[in-house]
JSON list of C-alpha atoms in Angstrom, two decimals:
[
{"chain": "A", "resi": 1, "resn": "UNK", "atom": "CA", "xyz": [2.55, 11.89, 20.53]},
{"chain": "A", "resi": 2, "resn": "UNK", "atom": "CA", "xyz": [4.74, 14.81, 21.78]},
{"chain": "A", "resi": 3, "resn": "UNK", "atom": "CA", "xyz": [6.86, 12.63, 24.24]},
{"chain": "A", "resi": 4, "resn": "UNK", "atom": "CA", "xyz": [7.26, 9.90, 21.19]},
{"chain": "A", "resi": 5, "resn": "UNK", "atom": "CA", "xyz": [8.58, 12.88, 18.85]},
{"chain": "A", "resi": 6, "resn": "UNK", "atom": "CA", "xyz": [11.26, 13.60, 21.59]},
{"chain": "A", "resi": 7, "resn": "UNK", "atom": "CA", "xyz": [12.40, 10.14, 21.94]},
{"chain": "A", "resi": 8, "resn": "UNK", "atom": "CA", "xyz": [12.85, 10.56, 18.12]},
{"chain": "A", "resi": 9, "resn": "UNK", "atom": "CA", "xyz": [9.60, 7.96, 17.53]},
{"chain": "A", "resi": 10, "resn": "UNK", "atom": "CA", "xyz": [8.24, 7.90, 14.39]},
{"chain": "A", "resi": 11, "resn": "UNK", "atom": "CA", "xyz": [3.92, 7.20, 14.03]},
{"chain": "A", "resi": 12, "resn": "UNK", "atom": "CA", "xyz": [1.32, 6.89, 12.43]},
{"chain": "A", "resi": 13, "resn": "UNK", "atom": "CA", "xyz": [-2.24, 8.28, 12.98]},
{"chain": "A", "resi": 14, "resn": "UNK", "atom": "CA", "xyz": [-5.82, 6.17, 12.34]},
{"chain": "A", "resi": 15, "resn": "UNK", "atom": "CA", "xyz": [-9.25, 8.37, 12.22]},
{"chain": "A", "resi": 16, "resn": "UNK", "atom": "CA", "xyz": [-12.37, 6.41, 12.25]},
{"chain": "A", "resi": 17, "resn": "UNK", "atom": "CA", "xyz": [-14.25, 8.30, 9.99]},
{"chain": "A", "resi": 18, "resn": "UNK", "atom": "CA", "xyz": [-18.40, 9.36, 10.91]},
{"chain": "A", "resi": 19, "resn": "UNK", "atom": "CA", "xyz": [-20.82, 11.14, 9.83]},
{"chain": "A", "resi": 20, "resn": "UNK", "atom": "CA", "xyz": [-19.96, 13.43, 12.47]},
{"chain": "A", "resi": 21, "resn": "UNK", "atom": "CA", "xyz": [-16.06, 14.31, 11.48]},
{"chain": "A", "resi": 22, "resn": "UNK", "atom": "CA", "xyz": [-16.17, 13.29, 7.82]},
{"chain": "A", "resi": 23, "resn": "UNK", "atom": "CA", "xyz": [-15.80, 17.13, 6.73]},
{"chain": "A", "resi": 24, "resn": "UNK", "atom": "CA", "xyz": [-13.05, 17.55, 9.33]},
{"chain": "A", "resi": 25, "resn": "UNK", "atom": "CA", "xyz": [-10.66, 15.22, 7.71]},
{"chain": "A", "resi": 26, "resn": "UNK", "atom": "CA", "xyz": [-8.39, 17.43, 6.39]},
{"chain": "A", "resi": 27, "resn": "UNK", "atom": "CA", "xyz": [-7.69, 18.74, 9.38]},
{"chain": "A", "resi": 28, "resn": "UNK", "atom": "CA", "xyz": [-6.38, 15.28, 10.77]},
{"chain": "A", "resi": 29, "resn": "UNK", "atom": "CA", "xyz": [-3.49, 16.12, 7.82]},
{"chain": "A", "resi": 30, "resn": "UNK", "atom": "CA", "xyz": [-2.93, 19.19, 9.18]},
{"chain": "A", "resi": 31, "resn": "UNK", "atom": "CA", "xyz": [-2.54, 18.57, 12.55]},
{"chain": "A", "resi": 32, "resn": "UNK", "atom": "CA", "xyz": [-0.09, 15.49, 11.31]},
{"chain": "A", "resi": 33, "resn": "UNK", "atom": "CA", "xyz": [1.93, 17.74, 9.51]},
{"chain": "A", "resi": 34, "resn": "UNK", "atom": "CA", "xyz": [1.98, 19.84, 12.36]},
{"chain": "A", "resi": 35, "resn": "UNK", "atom": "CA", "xyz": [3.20, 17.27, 14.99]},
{"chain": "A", "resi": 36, "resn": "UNK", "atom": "CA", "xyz": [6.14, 16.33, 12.69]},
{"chain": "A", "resi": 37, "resn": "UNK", "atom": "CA", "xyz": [6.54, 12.75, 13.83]},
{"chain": "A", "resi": 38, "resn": "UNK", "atom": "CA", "xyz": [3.10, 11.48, 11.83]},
{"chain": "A", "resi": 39, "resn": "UNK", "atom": "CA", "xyz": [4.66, 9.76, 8.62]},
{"chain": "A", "resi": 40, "resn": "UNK", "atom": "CA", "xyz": [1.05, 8.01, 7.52]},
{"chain": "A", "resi": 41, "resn": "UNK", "atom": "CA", "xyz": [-2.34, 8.94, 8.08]},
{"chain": "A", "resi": 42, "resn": "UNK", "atom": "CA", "xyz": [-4.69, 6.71, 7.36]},
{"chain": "A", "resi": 43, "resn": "UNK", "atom": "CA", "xyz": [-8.86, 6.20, 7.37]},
{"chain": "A", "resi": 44, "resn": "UNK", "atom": "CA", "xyz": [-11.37, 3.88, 8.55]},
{"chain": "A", "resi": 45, "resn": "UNK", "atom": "CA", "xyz": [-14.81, 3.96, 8.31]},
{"chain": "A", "resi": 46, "resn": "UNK", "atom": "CA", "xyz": [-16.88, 2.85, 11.02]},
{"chain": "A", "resi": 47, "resn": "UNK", "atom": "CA", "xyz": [-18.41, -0.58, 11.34]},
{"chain": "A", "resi": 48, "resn": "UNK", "atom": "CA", "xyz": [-21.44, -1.06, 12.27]},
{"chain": "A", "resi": 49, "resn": "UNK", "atom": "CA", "xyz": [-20.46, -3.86, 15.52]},
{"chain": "A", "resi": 50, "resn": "UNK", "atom": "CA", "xyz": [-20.88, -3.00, 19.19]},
{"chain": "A", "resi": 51, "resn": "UNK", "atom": "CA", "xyz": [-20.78, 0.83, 19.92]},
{"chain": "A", "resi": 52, "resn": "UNK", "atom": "CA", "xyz": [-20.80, 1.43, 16.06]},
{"chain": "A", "resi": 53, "resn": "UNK", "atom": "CA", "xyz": [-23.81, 0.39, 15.68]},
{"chain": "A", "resi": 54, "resn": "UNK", "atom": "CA", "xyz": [-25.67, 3.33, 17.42]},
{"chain": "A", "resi": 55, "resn": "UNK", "atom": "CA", "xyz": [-23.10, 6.38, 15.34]},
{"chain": "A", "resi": 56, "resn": "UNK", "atom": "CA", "xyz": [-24.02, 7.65, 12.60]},
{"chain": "A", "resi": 57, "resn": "UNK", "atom": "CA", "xyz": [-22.04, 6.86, 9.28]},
{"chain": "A", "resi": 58, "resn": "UNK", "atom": "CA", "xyz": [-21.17, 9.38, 6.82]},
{"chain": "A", "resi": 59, "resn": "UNK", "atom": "CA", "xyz": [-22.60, 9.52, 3.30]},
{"chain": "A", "resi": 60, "resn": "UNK", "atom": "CA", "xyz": [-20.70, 8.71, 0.07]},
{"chain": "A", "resi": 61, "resn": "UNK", "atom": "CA", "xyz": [-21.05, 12.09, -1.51]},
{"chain": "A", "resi": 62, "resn": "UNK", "atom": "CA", "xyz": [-19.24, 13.82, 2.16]},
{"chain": "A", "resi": 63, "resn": "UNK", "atom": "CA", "xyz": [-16.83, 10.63, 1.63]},
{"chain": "A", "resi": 64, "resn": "UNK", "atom": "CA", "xyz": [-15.92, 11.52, -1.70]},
{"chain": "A", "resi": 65, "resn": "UNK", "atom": "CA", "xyz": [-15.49, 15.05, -1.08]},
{"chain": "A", "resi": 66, "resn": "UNK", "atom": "CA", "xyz": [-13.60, 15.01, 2.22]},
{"chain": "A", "resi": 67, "resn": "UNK", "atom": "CA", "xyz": [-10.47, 12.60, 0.62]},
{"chain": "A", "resi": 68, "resn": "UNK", "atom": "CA", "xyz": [-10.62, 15.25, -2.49]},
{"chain": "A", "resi": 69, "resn": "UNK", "atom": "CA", "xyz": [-9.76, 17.79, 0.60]},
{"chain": "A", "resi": 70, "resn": "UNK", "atom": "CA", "xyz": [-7.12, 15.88, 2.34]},
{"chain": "A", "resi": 71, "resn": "UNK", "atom": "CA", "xyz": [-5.50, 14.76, -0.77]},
{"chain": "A", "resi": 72, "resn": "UNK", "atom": "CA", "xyz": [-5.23, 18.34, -1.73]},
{"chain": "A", "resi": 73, "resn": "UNK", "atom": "CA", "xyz": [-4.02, 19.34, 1.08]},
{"chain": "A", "resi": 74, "resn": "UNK", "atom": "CA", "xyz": [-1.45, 16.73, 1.62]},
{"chain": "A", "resi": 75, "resn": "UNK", "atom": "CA", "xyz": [-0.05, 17.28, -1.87]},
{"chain": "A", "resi": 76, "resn": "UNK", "atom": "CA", "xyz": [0.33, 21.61, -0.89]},
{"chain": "A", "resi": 77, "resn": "UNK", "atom": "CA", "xyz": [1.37, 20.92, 2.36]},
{"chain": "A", "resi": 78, "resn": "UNK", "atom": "CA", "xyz": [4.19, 18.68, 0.67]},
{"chain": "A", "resi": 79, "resn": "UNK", "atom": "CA", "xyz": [5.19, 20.93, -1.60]},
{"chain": "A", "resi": 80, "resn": "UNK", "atom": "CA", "xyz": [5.81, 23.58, 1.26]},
{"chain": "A", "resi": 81, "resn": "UNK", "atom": "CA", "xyz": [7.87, 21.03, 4.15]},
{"chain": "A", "resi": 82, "resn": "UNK", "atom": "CA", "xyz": [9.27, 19.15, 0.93]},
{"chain": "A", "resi": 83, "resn": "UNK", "atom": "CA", "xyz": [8.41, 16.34, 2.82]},
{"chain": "A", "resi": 84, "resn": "UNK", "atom": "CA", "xyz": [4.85, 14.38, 1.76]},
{"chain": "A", "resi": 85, "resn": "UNK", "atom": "CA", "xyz": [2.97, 12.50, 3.98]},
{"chain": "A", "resi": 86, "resn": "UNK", "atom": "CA", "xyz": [1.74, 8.62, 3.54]},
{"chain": "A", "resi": 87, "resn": "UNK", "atom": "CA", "xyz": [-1.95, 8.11, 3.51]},
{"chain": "A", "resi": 88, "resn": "UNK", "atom": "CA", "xyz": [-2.68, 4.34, 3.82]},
{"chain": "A", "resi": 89, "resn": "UNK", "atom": "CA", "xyz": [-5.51, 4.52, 1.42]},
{"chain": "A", "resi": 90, "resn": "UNK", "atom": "CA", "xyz": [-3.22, 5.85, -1.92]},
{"chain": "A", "resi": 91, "resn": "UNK", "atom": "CA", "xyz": [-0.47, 3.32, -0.78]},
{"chain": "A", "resi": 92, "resn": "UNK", "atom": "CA", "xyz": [-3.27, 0.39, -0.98]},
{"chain": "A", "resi": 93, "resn": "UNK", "atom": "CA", "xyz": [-4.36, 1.77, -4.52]},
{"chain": "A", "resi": 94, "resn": "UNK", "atom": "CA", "xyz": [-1.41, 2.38, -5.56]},
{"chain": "A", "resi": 95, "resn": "UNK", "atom": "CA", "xyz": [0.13, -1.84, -4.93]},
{"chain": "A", "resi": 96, "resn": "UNK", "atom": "CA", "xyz": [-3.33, -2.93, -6.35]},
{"chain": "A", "resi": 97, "resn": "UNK", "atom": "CA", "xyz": [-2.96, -1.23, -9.32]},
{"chain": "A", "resi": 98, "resn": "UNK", "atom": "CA", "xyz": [0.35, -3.13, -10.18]},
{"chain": "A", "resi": 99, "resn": "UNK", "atom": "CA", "xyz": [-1.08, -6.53, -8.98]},
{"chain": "A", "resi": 100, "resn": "UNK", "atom": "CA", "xyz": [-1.99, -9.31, -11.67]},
{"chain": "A", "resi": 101, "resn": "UNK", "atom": "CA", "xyz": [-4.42, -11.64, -9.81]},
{"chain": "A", "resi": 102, "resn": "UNK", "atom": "CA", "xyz": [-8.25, -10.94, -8.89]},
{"chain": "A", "resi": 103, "resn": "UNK", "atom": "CA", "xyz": [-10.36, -11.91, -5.82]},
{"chain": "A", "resi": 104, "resn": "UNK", "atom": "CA", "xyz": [-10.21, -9.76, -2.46]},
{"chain": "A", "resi": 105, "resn": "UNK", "atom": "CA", "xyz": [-7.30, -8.65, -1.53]},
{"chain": "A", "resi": 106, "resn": "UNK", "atom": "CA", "xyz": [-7.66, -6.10, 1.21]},
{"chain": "A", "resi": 107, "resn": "UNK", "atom": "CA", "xyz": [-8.84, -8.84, 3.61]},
{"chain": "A", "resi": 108, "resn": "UNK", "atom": "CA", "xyz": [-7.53, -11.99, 6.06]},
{"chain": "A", "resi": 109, "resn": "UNK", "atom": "CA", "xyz": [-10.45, -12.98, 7.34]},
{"chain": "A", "resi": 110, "resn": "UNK", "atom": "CA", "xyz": [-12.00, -13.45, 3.76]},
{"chain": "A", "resi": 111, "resn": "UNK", "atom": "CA", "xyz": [-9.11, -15.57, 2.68]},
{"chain": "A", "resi": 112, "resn": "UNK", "atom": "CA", "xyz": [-9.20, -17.40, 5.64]},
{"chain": "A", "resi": 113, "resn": "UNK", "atom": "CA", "xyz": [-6.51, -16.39, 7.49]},
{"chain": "A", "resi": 114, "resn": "UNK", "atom": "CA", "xyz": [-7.80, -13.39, 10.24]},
{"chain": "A", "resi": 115, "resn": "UNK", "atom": "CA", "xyz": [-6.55, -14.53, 14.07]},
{"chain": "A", "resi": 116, "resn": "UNK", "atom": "CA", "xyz": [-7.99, -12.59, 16.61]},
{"chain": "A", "resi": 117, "resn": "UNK", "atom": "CA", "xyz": [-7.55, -13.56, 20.19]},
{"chain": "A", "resi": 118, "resn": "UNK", "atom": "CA", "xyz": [-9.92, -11.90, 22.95]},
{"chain": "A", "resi": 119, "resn": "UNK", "atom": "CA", "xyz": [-8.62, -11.69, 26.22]},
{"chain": "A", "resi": 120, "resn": "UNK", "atom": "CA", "xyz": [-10.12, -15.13, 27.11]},
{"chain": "A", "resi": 121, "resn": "UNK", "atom": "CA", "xyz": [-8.46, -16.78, 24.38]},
{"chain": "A", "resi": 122, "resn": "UNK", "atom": "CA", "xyz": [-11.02, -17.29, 22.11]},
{"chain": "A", "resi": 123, "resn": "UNK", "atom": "CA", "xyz": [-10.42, -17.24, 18.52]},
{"chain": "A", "resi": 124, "resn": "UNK", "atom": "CA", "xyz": [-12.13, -15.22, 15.94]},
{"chain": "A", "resi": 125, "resn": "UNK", "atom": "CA", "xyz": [-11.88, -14.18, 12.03]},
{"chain": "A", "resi": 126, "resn": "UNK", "atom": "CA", "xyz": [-12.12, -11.00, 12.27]},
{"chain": "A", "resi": 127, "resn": "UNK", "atom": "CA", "xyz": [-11.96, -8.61, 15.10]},
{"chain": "A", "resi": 128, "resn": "UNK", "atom": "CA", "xyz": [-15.28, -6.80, 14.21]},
{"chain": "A", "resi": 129, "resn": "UNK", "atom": "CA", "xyz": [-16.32, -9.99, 15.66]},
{"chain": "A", "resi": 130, "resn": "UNK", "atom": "CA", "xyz": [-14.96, -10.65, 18.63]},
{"chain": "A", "resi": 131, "resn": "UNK", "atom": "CA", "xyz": [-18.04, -12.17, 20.70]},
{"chain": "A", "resi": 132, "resn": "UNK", "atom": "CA", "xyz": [-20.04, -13.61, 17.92]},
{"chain": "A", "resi": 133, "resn": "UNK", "atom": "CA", "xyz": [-20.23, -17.18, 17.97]},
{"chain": "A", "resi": 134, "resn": "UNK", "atom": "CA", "xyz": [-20.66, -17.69, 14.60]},
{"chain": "A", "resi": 135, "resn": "UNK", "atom": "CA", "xyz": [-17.02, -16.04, 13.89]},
{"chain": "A", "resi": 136, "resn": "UNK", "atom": "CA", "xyz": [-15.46, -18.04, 16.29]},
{"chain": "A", "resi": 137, "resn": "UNK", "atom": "CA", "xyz": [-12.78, -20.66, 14.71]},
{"chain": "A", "resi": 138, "resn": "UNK", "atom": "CA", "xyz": [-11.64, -21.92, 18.21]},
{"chain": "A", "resi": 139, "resn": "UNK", "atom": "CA", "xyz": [-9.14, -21.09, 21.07]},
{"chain": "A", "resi": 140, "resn": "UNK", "atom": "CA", "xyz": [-5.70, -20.86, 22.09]},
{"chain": "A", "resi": 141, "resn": "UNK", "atom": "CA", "xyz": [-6.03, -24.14, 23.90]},
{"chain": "A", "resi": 142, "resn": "UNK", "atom": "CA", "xyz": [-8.18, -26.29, 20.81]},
{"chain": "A", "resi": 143, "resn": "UNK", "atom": "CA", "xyz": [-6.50, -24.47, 18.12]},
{"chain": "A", "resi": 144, "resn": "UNK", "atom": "CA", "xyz": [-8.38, -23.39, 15.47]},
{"chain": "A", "resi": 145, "resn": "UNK", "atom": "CA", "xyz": [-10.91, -25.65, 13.20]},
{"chain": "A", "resi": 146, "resn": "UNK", "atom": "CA", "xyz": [-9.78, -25.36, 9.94]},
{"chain": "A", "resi": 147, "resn": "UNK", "atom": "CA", "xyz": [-12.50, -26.19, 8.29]},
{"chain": "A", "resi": 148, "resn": "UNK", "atom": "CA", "xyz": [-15.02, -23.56, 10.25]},
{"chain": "A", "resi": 149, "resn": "UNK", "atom": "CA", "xyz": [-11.99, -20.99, 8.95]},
{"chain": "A", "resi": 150, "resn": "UNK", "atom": "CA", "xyz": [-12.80, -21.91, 5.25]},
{"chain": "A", "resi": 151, "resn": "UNK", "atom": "CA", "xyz": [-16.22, -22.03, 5.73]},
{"chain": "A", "resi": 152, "resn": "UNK", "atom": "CA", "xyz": [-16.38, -18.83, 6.88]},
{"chain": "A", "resi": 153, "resn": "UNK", "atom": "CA", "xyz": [-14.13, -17.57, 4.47]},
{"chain": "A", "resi": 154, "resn": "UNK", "atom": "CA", "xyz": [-16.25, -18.52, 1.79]},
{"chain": "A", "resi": 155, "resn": "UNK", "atom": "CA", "xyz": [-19.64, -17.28, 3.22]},
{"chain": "A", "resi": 156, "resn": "UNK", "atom": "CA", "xyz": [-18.19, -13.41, 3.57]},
{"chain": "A", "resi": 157, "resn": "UNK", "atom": "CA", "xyz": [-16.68, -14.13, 0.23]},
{"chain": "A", "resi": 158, "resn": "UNK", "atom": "CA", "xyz": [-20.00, -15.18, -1.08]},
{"chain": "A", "resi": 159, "resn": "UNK", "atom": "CA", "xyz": [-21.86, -12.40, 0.75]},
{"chain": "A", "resi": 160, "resn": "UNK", "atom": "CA", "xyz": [-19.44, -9.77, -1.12]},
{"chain": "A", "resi": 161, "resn": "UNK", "atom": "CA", "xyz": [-20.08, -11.26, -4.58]},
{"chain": "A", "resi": 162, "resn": "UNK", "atom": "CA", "xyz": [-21.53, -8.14, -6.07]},
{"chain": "A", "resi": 163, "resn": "UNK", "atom": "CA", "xyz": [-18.25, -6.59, -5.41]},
{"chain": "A", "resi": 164, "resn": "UNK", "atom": "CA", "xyz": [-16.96, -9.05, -8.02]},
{"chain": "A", "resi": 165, "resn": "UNK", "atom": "CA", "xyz": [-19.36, -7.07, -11.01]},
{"chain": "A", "resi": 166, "resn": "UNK", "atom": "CA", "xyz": [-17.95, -3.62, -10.46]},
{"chain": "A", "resi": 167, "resn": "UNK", "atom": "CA", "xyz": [-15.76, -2.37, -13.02]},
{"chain": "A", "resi": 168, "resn": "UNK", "atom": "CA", "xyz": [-13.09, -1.43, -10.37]},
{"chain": "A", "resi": 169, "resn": "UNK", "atom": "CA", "xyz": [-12.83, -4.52, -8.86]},
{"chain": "A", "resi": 170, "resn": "UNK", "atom": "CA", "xyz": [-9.69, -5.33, -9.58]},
{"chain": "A", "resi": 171, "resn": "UNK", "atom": "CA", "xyz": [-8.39, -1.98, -8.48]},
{"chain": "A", "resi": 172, "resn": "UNK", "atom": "CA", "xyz": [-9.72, -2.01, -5.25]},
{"chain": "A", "resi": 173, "resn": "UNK", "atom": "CA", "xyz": [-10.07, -5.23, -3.83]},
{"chain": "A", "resi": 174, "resn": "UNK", "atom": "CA", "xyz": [-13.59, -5.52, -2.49]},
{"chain": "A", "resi": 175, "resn": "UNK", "atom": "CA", "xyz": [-15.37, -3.63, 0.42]},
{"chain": "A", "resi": 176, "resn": "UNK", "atom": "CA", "xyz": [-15.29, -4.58, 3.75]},
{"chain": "A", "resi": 177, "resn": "UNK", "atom": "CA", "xyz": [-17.79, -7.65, 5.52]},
{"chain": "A", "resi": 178, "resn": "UNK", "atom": "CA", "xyz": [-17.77, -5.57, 8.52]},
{"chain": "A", "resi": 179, "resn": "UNK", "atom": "CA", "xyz": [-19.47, -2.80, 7.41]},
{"chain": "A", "resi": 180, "resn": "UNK", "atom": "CA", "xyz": [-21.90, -4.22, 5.14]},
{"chain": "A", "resi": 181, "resn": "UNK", "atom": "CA", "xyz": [-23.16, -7.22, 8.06]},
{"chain": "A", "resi": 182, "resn": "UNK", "atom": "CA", "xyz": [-26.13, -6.91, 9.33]},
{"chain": "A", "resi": 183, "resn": "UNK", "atom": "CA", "xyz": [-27.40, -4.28, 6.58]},
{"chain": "A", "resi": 184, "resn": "UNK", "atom": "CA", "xyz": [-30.05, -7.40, 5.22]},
{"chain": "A", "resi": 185, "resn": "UNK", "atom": "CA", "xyz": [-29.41, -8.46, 1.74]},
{"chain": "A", "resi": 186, "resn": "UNK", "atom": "CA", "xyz": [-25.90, -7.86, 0.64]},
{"chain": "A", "resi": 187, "resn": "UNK", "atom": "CA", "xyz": [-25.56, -4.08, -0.02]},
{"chain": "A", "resi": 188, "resn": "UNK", "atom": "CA", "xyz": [-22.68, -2.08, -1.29]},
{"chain": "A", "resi": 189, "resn": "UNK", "atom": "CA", "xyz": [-21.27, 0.56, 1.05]},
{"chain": "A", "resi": 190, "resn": "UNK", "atom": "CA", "xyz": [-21.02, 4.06, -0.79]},
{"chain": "A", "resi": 191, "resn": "UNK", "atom": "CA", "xyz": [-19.25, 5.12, 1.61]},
{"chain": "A", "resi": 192, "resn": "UNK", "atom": "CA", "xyz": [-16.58, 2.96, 0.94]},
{"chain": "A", "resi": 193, "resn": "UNK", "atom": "CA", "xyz": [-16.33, 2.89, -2.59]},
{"chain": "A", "resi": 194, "resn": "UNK", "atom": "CA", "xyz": [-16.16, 6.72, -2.75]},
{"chain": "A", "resi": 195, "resn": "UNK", "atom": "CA", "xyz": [-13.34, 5.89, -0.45]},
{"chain": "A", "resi": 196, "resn": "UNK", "atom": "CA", "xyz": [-11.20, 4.04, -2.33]},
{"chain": "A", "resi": 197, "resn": "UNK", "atom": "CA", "xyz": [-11.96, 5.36, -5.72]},
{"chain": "A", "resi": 198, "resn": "UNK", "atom": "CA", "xyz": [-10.87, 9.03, -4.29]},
{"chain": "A", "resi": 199, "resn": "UNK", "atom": "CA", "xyz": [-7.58, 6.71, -3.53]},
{"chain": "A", "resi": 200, "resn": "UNK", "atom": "CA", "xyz": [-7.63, 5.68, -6.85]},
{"chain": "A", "resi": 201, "resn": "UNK", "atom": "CA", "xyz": [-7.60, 8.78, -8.63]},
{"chain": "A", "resi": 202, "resn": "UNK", "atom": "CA", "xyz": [-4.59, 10.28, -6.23]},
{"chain": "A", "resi": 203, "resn": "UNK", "atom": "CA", "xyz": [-2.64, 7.09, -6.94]},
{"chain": "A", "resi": 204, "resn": "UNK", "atom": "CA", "xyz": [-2.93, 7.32, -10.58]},
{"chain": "A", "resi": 205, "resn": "UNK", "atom": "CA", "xyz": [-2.58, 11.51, -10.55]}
]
């Protein structure tokens, strides 16, 4: 990051959050700030594929508190370098709130258009799924059947209907497949929502 700020590089920084750094968060901020190339920081909870699957994942209530924190301290530590930094999370709330259609919005693979090549060429919806057959739309060579691409589409769609009866729906776009695959019958991730609807709040503040 260091050799990019001398070459006069501008980045941004991705944390996959856990139960294991979700009260740390707000020092990712800090130590963005401090680098002075960081521009965006941004936040991912971890899915539950591959090595995910054996981490723990942090609770709604640390969620909700930990963005509180790091919006907090983004806004102070603004004030004091006069220069704020981008969180990817308030930028998403922030174009969703001025957007006039419905359905899911944060995701390709849901509205059938994820591509996601492995190394082999192999063709996938969504890279949480790389190696699953039953995300696989085709290859490089083949091309990609269409009308697996809808299917699929319409089965994550279908498996994230519940998202569709919350009153902030429109305002955040629908949780993630990923995260929620795998969990049994179609569950909500708290984690998530206390995500975005800390993202909310900043956006609209």
């Amino acid at each position: 990051i260091r050799q990019l700020a001398q070459c006069g590089m501008e980045i941004g920084l991705t944390t996959v959050v856990t139960a294991d750094n979700v009260a740390e968060l707000s020092g990712v901020v800090e130590m963005a700030y401090y680098l002075g190339n960081v521009r965006r920081v941004g936040f991912d909870l971890l899915r539950p594929q591959g090595r995910g699957s054996a981490v723990r994942r942090a609770r709604a209530e640390d969620m909700a508190q930990a963005m509180e924190a790091v919006f907090a301290l983004n806004r102070k530590l603004g004030r004091m370098t006069g220069r704020t930094m981008a969180i990817t999370q308030m930028e998403q709330a922030a174009c969703l709130a001025r957007r006039t259609g419905g359905g899911f919005s944060h995701c390709h693979a849901m509205n059938g258009a994820g591509v996601h090549v492995d190394v082999l060429g192999n063709i996938y919806a969504c890279s949480s799924f790389v190696g699953d057959a039953h995300f696989l739309l085709g290859d490089v060579e083949r091309g990609i059947d269409v009308q697996r691409q809808k299917e699929v589409a319409q089965e994550m769609q279908n498996a994230m209907a519940f998202c569709r009866t919350c009153a902030d729906f429109s305002a955040c776009g629908g949780a993630c497949y990923a995260r929620r695959a795998g969990q049994g019958p179609p569950a909500v991730s708290t984690a998530e929502c206390a995500l975005k609807r800390a993202a909310m709040r900043a956006a609209g503040s």
